[in-house]
C-alpha atoms as one frame of an Amber mdcrd trajectory, in Angstrom:
protein
  79.143  83.172 107.486  77.021  81.068 109.803  75.258  82.688 112.717  77.143
  80.584 115.247  80.601  81.243 113.833  82.778  82.875 116.464  84.454  86.086
 115.365  86.883  88.542 116.918  85.783  91.336 114.578  85.010  94.602 116.348
  82.037  96.182 114.483  83.049  99.723 115.442  86.529  99.198 113.972  85.070
  97.744 110.759  82.717 100.719 110.364  85.615 103.184 110.607  87.525 101.572
 107.769  84.448 100.934 105.645  83.797 104.679 105.632  87.283 105.239 104.235
  87.163 102.446 101.632  86.884 104.586  98.518  90.106 106.416  99.370  92.351
 103.321  99.548  94.194 104.046  96.311  94.561 107.796  96.819  98.217 108.306
  97.870  97.360 111.723  99.303  94.135 110.652 101.060  93.331 109.022 104.384
  95.674 106.103 103.653  98.696 108.266 102.854 100.693 106.689 105.741 100.208
 103.188 104.283 101.246 104.339 100.808 104.348 105.912 102.317 105.149 102.824
 104.390 104.265 100.274 101.709 107.708  99.964 100.030 109.311  99.165 103.397
 106.523  96.724 104.327 106.910  94.983 100.968 110.686  94.789 101.372 110.287
  93.074 104.746 107.519  90.754 103.523 109.241  89.653 100.333 112.556  88.990
 102.069 110.907  86.954 104.836 108.933  84.851 102.348 111.978  84.331 100.130
 114.109  83.245 103.089 111.477  80.872 104.507 110.594  79.185 101.209 113.968
  79.370  99.454 112.810  81.707  96.682 115.012  83.921  94.517 113.534  87.435
  94.282 115.474  88.032  91.054 113.178  85.596  89.253 110.134  86.961  87.393
 107.520  85.094  89.484 109.416  84.086  92.648 106.274  83.291  94.669 104.678
  81.011  92.093 103.075  78.008  93.807 102.561  79.828  97.110  99.050  80.529
  98.391  98.966  83.802 100.332  96.206  85.225 102.528  96.190  88.994 102.967
  93.910  89.358 105.997  92.555  92.875 106.445  93.452  93.476 102.796  91.763
  96.872 102.550  92.000  98.138  98.988  94.691  95.614  98.039  97.913  97.557
  98.624  99.730  94.315  99.527  97.576  91.778  97.666  98.433  93.261  94.279
 102.247  93.094  94.660 101.969  89.499  95.928  99.925  88.567  92.841 102.478
  90.244  90.573 105.178  88.113  92.208 103.285  84.998  91.134 101.414  83.995
  94.291  97.819  82.800  94.407  96.292  85.522  96.582  93.169  85.604  98.710
  92.415  89.072 100.066  90.007  89.052 103.021  88.447  91.979 104.843  85.693
  92.273 107.439  84.696  95.667 105.996  82.426  94.881 103.046  82.991  98.276
 101.423  86.685  97.563 100.880  86.085  94.512  98.667  84.567  96.171  95.560
  87.266  98.858  95.700  89.939  96.152  95.712  88.196  94.091  93.016  87.817
  97.015  90.623  91.422  98.123  91.052  92.785  94.597  90.546  90.718  94.238
  87.387  92.059  97.556  86.108  95.594  96.269  86.741  94.886  92.944  84.996
  95.400  90.941  88.201  93.467  87.844  89.285  92.940  88.139  93.059  90.292
  86.326  95.091  88.839  89.089  97.276  86.311  88.088  99.930  84.218  89.831
 102.575  85.012  87.419 105.380  86.993  86.872 108.592  89.940  84.759 109.684
  87.609  82.673 111.840  85.207  81.953 108.965  88.088  80.966 106.674  89.477
  78.669 109.377  86.048  77.077 109.896  85.888  76.429 106.145  89.206  74.567
 106.295  91.151  77.005 104.133  94.960  76.590 104.153  97.733  78.969 103.166
 101.516  78.985 102.882 101.723  82.613 104.022  99.466  84.949 105.973  99.993
  88.704 105.794  98.539  90.125 108.981  99.455  93.781 108.689  98.022  96.465
 110.983  95.101  94.251 112.001  95.807  92.753 115.424  95.480  96.130 117.204
  91.934  96.448 115.838  90.434  93.067 116.842  88.386  92.395 119.966  90.363
  89.300 121.070  93.953  89.192 119.733  94.708  85.668 121.020  91.572  84.151
 119.486  92.316  85.979 116.246  95.932  84.783 116.091  94.806  81.244 116.936
  92.482  81.365 113.912  95.427  82.557 111.817  97.516  79.607 113.010  94.743
  77.213 111.942  94.834  78.796 108.481  98.548  78.089 108.012  99.852  74.912
 106.480 102.517  73.136 108.586 105.705  75.100 108.006 103.670  78.120 106.950
 104.732  81.710 107.622 102.782  84.558 109.211 103.996  88.138 109.022 102.277
  90.503 111.452 102.798  94.199 111.940 101.318  96.504 114.538 102.137  99.462
 116.805 104.024  99.371 120.090 102.390 100.758 123.236 104.465 103.399 124.983
 104.527 107.209 125.366 106.414 107.656 122.081 103.840 105.656 120.094 101.058
 107.743 121.616 102.788 110.931 120.509 103.685 109.639 117.033 100.758 107.408
 116.025  97.915 109.310 117.662  98.918 112.899 118.410 101.230 113.198 115.396
  99.461 111.120 112.723  95.851 111.895 113.696  95.923 115.377 115.249  98.989
 117.189 113.883  99.707 115.726 110.437  96.067 114.608 109.993  97.262 111.592
 108.014  94.489 109.562 109.652  91.026 110.512 110.925  90.888 111.161 114.665
  89.954 107.982 116.492  91.486 105.586 113.937  93.664 104.074 116.665  93.149
 103.401 120.359  96.426 103.594 122.278  95.187 101.068 124.837  94.863  98.482
 122.043  98.471  98.859 120.928 100.634  95.790 121.619 104.273  95.687 122.692
 106.650  93.357 120.806 107.015  91.080 123.841 103.227  90.941 124.239 102.799
  90.036 120.578 105.520  87.383 120.838 103.718  85.908 123.860 100.365  85.924
 122.025 101.955  84.291 118.981 103.502  81.572 121.160 100.196  80.942 122.937
  98.502  80.660 119.538 100.914  77.867 118.608 103.407  79.694 116.386 107.163
  80.225 116.700 108.664  83.686 116.278 111.553  83.788 113.789 112.158  87.518
 113.309 111.173  90.998 114.478 112.065  94.368 113.009 111.113  97.984 113.511
 109.724 100.231 110.791 110.977 103.747 111.423 109.796 107.021 109.926 112.425
 109.734 109.441 110.669 113.134 109.363 113.811 114.841 108.064 114.186 112.545
 105.056 110.409 112.004 104.925 111.087 108.301 104.475 110.638 104.892 106.115
 113.333 102.333 106.854 113.671  98.928 108.528 115.553  98.811 111.828 117.001
  95.906 113.804 116.853  97.940 117.021 114.147 100.593 116.941 110.775  98.917
 117.531 109.407 101.804 119.594 106.486 102.645 117.277 105.805 100.515 114.178
 107.197  97.001 113.980 106.740  93.657 112.215 107.142  90.101 113.450 107.503
  86.896 111.461 106.482  83.517 112.869 106.099  79.985 111.563 103.762  77.076
 112.236 105.703  73.986 113.310 105.967  71.348 110.581 105.290  68.464 112.946
């Protein structure tokens, strides 16, 4: 990465996740919430990609021929399923400690994934292009969301798809994502999230539009404490939610 390359990476945020890197694949460790949410995230992601690119998820390798960037890949919880579905996957993370964890696990699973310690801005400067960008639980951690999303738009091929997920900003999200997840359940270390950095769905839609992308879908991801399970909701976007957008073909 050149010294003059602009970046929206927040060093304090990177340091937090780097410290947790070795626990990525422990379903009972610091990333327990992601392991619990992952089936629902994958369901949303795979259906959006299949719909946008006309793929049949019944096929063995439905995403063959698609190049996918998993930005903020962490230990590879999403990169690995995308590779299994046939995609060419680049996993990028600004936290250097995450990359060897992801590389070792992918090798153990017999998967060929291109993991890199880099940023969206550096990839854009290098002229990289992707059919799909997975931008999950990242935008609330960057220093400049608009600049970051603009870099993501540059990384998409015309007609490309970006799927972003983040956390809404309201009293309920404060109680659930910070008080509940960090202080009561202790699913995450205290200080993992800053409520002031959370982004409402309308704010994210506005940022996506300003970055040059067109929103095509938004859904909530809802945790049911009684059933101890996650589900996708058309209506409830009060805490966790995902948004799909496309880069115009013209």
